[in-house]
C-alpha positions as a printed NumPy array, in Angstrom:
array([[120.212, -18.515,  52.451],
       [119.089, -22.026,  53.382],
       [117.986, -24.668,  50.98 ],
       [114.941, -25.738,  52.959],
       [111.621, -25.845,  51.134],
       [110.198, -22.892,  53.068],
       [113.215, -20.788,  52.057],
       [112.51 , -21.414,  48.368],
       [108.76 , -20.784,  48.267],
       [107.569, -17.347,  47.158],
       [104.344, -16.614,  49.04 ],
       [103.16 , -14.403,  46.162],
       [103.428, -17.43 ,  43.864],
       [101.165, -19.361,  46.236],
       [ 98.624, -16.537,  46.108],
       [ 98.71 , -16.63 ,  42.3  ],
       [ 98.227, -20.413,  42.342],
       [ 95.121, -20.013,  44.528],
       [ 93.615, -17.61 ,  42.013],
       [ 94.472, -19.962,  39.116],
       [ 92.861, -22.901,  40.942],
       [ 89.791, -20.871,  41.845],
       [ 89.389, -19.634,  38.261],
       [ 90.103, -23.073,  36.767],
       [ 91.681, -21.189,  33.877],
       [ 94.946, -19.333,  33.283],
       [ 93.128, -16.848,  31.058],
       [ 90.47 , -16.02 ,  33.646],
       [ 93.07 , -15.758,  36.416],
       [ 95.231, -13.477,  34.272],
       [ 92.255, -11.217,  33.573],
       [ 91.349, -11.083,  37.273],
       [ 94.923, -10.293,  38.367],
       [ 95.525,  -7.994,  35.393],
       [ 98.679,  -9.921,  34.516],
       [100.024, -11.413,  31.317],
       [ 98.95 , -15.039,  30.805],
       [102.526, -16.049,  29.975],
       [103.758, -14.523,  33.225],
       [101.121, -16.427,  35.156],
       [102.172, -19.67 ,  33.491],
       [105.805, -19.039,  34.438],
       [104.852, -18.3  ,  38.048],
       [102.936, -21.581,  38.227],
       [105.879, -23.464,  36.729],
       [108.321, -21.873,  39.193],
       [106.088, -22.825,  42.134],
       [105.825, -26.419,  40.885],
       [109.608, -26.56 ,  40.453],
       [110.147, -25.224,  43.978],
       [107.687, -27.722,  45.46 ],
       [108.902, -30.6  ,  43.314],
       [105.361, -31.628,  42.357],
       [102.913, -30.982,  39.533],
       [ 99.976, -28.941,  40.827],
       [ 97.982, -28.553,  37.628],
       [ 97.533, -30.967,  34.738],
       [ 97.29 , -28.749,  31.698],
       [ 97.079, -29.451,  28.007],
       [ 95.567, -27.517,  25.122],
       [ 92.215, -29.212,  25.885],
       [ 92.225, -29.802,  29.628],
       [ 93.005, -27.893,  32.819],
       [ 92.553, -29.552,  36.219],
       [ 94.27 , -29.831,  39.572],
       [ 96.304, -32.942,  40.287],
       [ 95.792, -34.829,  43.543],
       [ 98.755, -32.888,  44.985],
       [ 97.264, -29.668,  43.664],
       [ 93.925, -30.409,  45.342],
       [ 95.611, -30.979,  48.712],
       [ 97.895, -27.938,  48.367],
       [ 94.953, -25.737,  47.397],
       [ 92.774, -26.95 ,  50.275],
       [ 95.425, -26.246,  52.921],
       [ 96.647, -22.939,  51.49 ],
       [ 93.117, -21.647,  50.972],
       [ 92.392, -22.116,  54.674],
       [ 95.685, -20.446,  55.655],
       [ 95.034, -17.394,  53.48 ],
       [ 91.52 , -17.114,  54.903],
       [ 93.005, -17.172,  58.401],
       [ 95.293, -14.316,  57.352],
       [ 92.288, -12.357,  56.078],
       [ 90.656, -12.867,  59.47 ],
       [ 93.704, -11.542,  61.332],
       [ 93.832,  -8.451,  59.138],
       [ 90.102,  -7.927,  59.538],
       [ 90.341,  -8.356,  63.31 ],
       [ 93.146,  -5.791,  63.576],
       [ 91.175,  -3.341,  61.465],
       [ 88.083,  -3.749,  63.678],
       [ 89.885,  -4.084,  67.023],
       [ 88.25 ,  -0.991,  68.535],
       [ 84.725,  -1.95 ,  67.452],
       [ 83.228,  -4.783,  69.491],
       [ 79.958,  -5.789,  67.782],
       [ 77.002,  -7.151,  69.697],
       [ 73.339,  -7.982,  69.18 ],
       [ 71.396, -10.402,  66.983],
       [ 71.797, -11.166,  63.265],
       [ 69.246, -13.183,  61.266],
       [ 70.642, -14.901,  58.18 ],
       [ 68.799, -17.092,  55.687],
       [ 70.241, -19.367,  53.   ],
       [ 69.109, -22.16 ,  50.71 ],
       [ 69.656, -25.745,  51.916],
       [ 73.251, -26.701,  51.157],
       [ 73.991, -23.45 ,  49.324],
       [ 76.584, -22.293,  51.805],
       [ 77.297, -25.486,  53.727],
       [ 80.877, -25.571,  52.463],
       [ 81.857, -22.436,  54.345],
       [ 79.039, -21.135,  56.589],
       [ 79.651, -23.457,  59.577],
       [ 83.346, -22.605,  59.539],
       [ 82.957, -18.857,  59.187],
       [ 80.163, -18.54 ,  61.742],
       [ 82.068, -20.556,  64.327],
       [ 85.17 , -18.439,  63.719],
       [ 83.169, -15.232,  63.927],
       [ 81.584, -16.377,  67.175],
       [ 85.008, -17.081,  68.679],
       [ 86.17 , -13.577,  67.759],
       [ 82.95 , -11.736,  68.593],
       [ 81.008, -13.753,  71.198],
       [ 78.566, -10.913,  71.954],
       [ 76.876, -11.378,  68.583],
       [ 74.064, -13.936,  68.361],
       [ 73.596, -15.348,  64.851],
       [ 70.384, -17.113,  63.852],
       [ 70.59 , -19.105,  60.612],
       [ 67.491, -20.345,  58.795],
       [ 67.731, -22.668,  55.816],
       [ 64.89 , -22.546,  53.326],
       [ 64.352, -23.186,  49.624],
       [ 61.956, -20.224,  49.516],
       [ 63.36 , -16.854,  48.505],
       [ 61.942, -14.779,  51.327],
       [ 61.027, -11.165,  50.687],
       [ 63.659,  -9.833,  53.042],
       [ 62.391,  -6.273,  52.689],
       [ 59.236,  -7.4  ,  54.507],
       [ 60.531, -10.31 ,  56.601],
       [ 62.545,  -9.983,  59.797],
       [ 65.777, -10.951,  58.019],
       [ 69.077,  -9.065,  58.032],
       [ 71.003, -10.982,  55.367],
       [ 70.355, -13.717,  52.824],
       [ 72.625, -15.892,  50.696],
       [ 71.129, -16.498,  47.271],
       [ 72.227, -18.355,  44.174],
       [ 71.901, -17.574,  40.489],
       [ 70.374, -14.536,  38.829],
       [ 68.528, -12.205,  41.171],
       [ 65.132, -10.957,  40.085],
       [ 64.792,  -8.204,  42.676],
       [ 67.199,  -5.468,  41.568],
       [ 66.231,  -3.21 ,  44.492],
       [ 68.132,  -5.343,  47.012],
       [ 71.59 ,  -4.438,  48.227],
       [ 73.828,  -7.058,  46.62 ],
       [ 77.412,  -8.223,  47.184],
       [ 78.786, -11.069,  45.138],
       [ 80.476, -13.666,  47.34 ],
       [ 81.74 , -15.902,  44.558],
       [ 80.603, -18.361,  41.945],
       [ 80.682, -22.08 ,  41.385],
       [ 80.126, -24.736,  38.761],
       [ 78.702, -28.244,  38.899],
       [ 80.307, -31.482,  37.755],
       [ 79.285, -35.108,  37.475],
       [ 80.473, -37.41 ,  40.269],
       [ 80.384, -41.116,  41.072],
       [ 81.314, -42.972,  44.214],
       [ 84.694, -44.684,  44.228],
       [ 82.893, -48.057,  44.347],
       [ 80.801, -47.281,  41.268],
       [ 83.399, -45.297,  39.326],
       [ 84.946, -48.252,  37.468],
       [ 81.522, -49.085,  36.029],
       [ 81.168, -45.639,  34.431],
       [ 84.749, -44.427,  33.932],
       [ 84.503, -45.284,  30.225],
       [ 81.889, -42.572,  29.639],
       [ 83.197, -39.762,  27.465],
       [ 80.288, -37.473,  26.647],
       [ 77.499, -35.587,  28.422],
       [ 74.892, -37.682,  26.635],
       [ 76.583, -40.915,  27.718],
       [ 76.4  , -39.798,  31.342],
       [ 72.752, -38.771,  31.066],
       [ 71.842, -42.293,  29.926],
       [ 72.731, -43.55 ,  33.419],
       [ 70.668, -42.994,  36.581],
       [ 71.388, -39.417,  37.624],
       [ 70.882, -37.763,  40.998],
       [ 70.143, -34.071,  40.624],
       [ 68.665, -31.05 ,  42.35 ],
       [ 64.914, -30.868,  41.947],
       [ 64.987, -27.274,  40.681],
       [ 66.88 , -28.276,  37.501],
       [ 64.933, -31.429,  36.613],
       [ 63.416, -31.128,  33.157],
       [ 65.176, -27.828,  32.529],
       [ 67.883, -27.142,  29.976],
       [ 71.296, -27.136,  31.647],
       [ 74.248, -25.726,  29.71 ],
       [ 77.574, -27.566,  29.987],
       [ 80.819, -26.046,  28.757],
       [ 84.275, -27.252,  27.818],
       [ 86.519, -24.548,  26.466],
       [ 84.55 , -22.922,  23.658],
       [ 82.215, -25.895,  23.322],
       [ 78.745, -25.671,  24.835],
       [ 76.031, -28.315,  25.047],
       [ 72.489, -27.946,  26.298],
       [ 70.941, -30.968,  28.015],
       [ 67.531, -31.535,  29.597],
       [ 68.151, -33.565,  32.736],
       [ 65.837, -36.143,  34.265],
       [ 66.721, -37.434,  37.7  ],
       [ 66.395, -40.98 ,  38.952],
       [ 66.516, -39.33 ,  42.377],
       [ 65.909, -35.626,  42.958],
       [ 66.063, -33.5  ,  46.099],
       [ 66.063, -29.841,  47.036],
       [ 69.182, -30.373,  49.166],
       [ 72.655, -30.582,  47.56 ],
       [ 73.91 , -32.347,  50.702],
       [ 71.314, -35.079,  50.228],
       [ 72.202, -35.514,  46.54 ],
       [ 75.871, -35.836,  47.482],
       [ 75.151, -38.42 ,  50.18 ],
       [ 72.959, -40.458,  47.811],
       [ 75.743, -40.365,  45.231],
       [ 78.17 , -41.695,  47.84 ],
       [ 75.897, -44.614,  48.712],
       [ 74.271, -45.523,  45.375],
       [ 75.066, -46.859,  41.938],
       [ 74.385, -43.685,  40.054],
       [ 75.861, -40.362,  38.97 ],
       [ 75.402, -37.109,  40.875],
       [ 75.479, -33.599,  39.424],
       [ 76.856, -31.47 ,  42.233],
       [ 78.703, -28.261,  43.082],
       [ 82.343, -29.216,  43.265],
       [ 82.917, -27.22 ,  46.451],
       [ 80.436, -29.494,  48.194],
       [ 82.561, -32.531,  47.306],
       [ 86.093, -31.224,  47.869],
       [ 86.717, -33.29 ,  51.018],
       [ 85.259, -36.434,  49.412],
       [ 87.529, -35.886,  46.393],
       [ 90.568, -35.586,  48.629],
       [ 89.551, -38.703,  50.588],
       [ 88.874, -40.609,  47.363],
       [ 85.25 , -41.332,  48.286],
       [ 83.995, -39.518,  45.177],
       [ 85.53 , -39.228,  41.724],
       [ 84.909, -36.823,  38.879],
       [ 83.358, -38.043,  35.655],
       [ 84.202, -36.262,  32.382],
       [ 85.859, -33.495,  34.466],
       [ 86.453, -31.295,  31.416],
       [ 82.682, -30.703,  31.177],
       [ 81.03 , -28.477,  33.781],
       [ 77.975, -26.276,  34.024],
       [ 77.96 , -22.548,  33.459],
       [ 79.043, -20.565,  36.504],
       [ 76.369, -19.909,  39.117],
       [ 76.742, -16.739,  41.183],
       [ 76.463, -16.691,  44.962],
       [ 75.302, -13.381,  46.452],
       [ 74.893, -11.852,  49.87 ],
       [ 71.803,  -9.634,  49.834],
       [ 70.301,  -7.281,  52.369],
       [ 67.105,  -5.216,  52.519],
       [ 67.058,  -1.978,  50.57 ],
       [ 64.53 ,  -0.246,  52.777],
       [ 66.587,   0.057,  55.936],
       [ 70.12 ,   0.936,  56.957],
       [ 71.975,  -2.103,  58.321],
       [ 72.771,  -2.112,  62.013],
       [ 76.508,  -1.886,  62.878],
       [ 76.695,  -5.564,  63.862],
       [ 75.056,  -6.635,  60.566],
       [ 77.474,  -4.472,  58.577],
       [ 80.364,  -5.908,  60.596],
       [ 79.365,  -9.517,  59.932],
       [ 78.635,  -8.745,  56.274],
       [ 82.15 ,  -7.335,  55.843],
       [ 83.621, -10.342,  57.64 ],
       [ 81.726, -12.772,  55.411],
       [ 82.657, -10.846,  52.277],
       [ 86.358, -10.81 ,  53.205],
       [ 86.252, -14.537,  53.854],
       [ 84.664, -15.351,  50.515],
       [ 85.726, -12.516,  48.228],
       [ 88.066, -14.777,  46.269],
       [ 85.653, -17.677,  46.379],
       [ 85.487, -19.277,  42.971],
       [ 84.64 , -22.893,  43.467],
       [ 86.594, -24.764,  40.866]])
């Protein structure tokens, strides 16, 4: 056998690393994979030894990806999603979908993956026309002309057909230019004393932050608020302030160094992302096809 890097890497170890990174916790990843936590830790260590880099900085009080880990995760995540697409395409090779699909989502809620998945789906199945409408209003899709909706958080309408796409957490961020001015901050309260840029739907509400078994409840007031996560991110990039944002929305900026995490050990409770469809009608074949495609693309989506 050769001694090249690709000869040493166990692809199953890479898959385990992706789950660890997505869970942001060895314990949660072990529970998901139904494996012993010690075994998972050894797999991660073997992968790091094979690659010759440290992927995860881990202590008894902190667990986060290193810069190398961020880059490795970003590339491998895309590759594994491509593999899912190939498998899906082979499975559906005799079923060419066509027709129109109407999808609605909150502003910014799915901007990290929707453009990519819809463009890929269109390349594979060009006979399907997809109409996407972004709105902060939770439309009554049982009565509106909507096939699918992407919604965040707890769902009030239990009659809808629901598939969980993933979940995500929010962290505090500062631009690279402003980071040195606030890098000394160590606590949630310290951060909240600075101008904060937040989503308008959480202003004045109690937001729970967690770190291990510690939990703190904070009522946030924004110096700038908006109903668009993309806008809050862009303001954070350009201003002298601190943004509270979904980490998946900032992954490229983290890799580029344009944004930096503040008190990274503290993050909000997980927020679920669901794909919902009307309960009162059977989905058309093309809607079911796209729904399965979207679910396969995001089924391991835990935005660390």
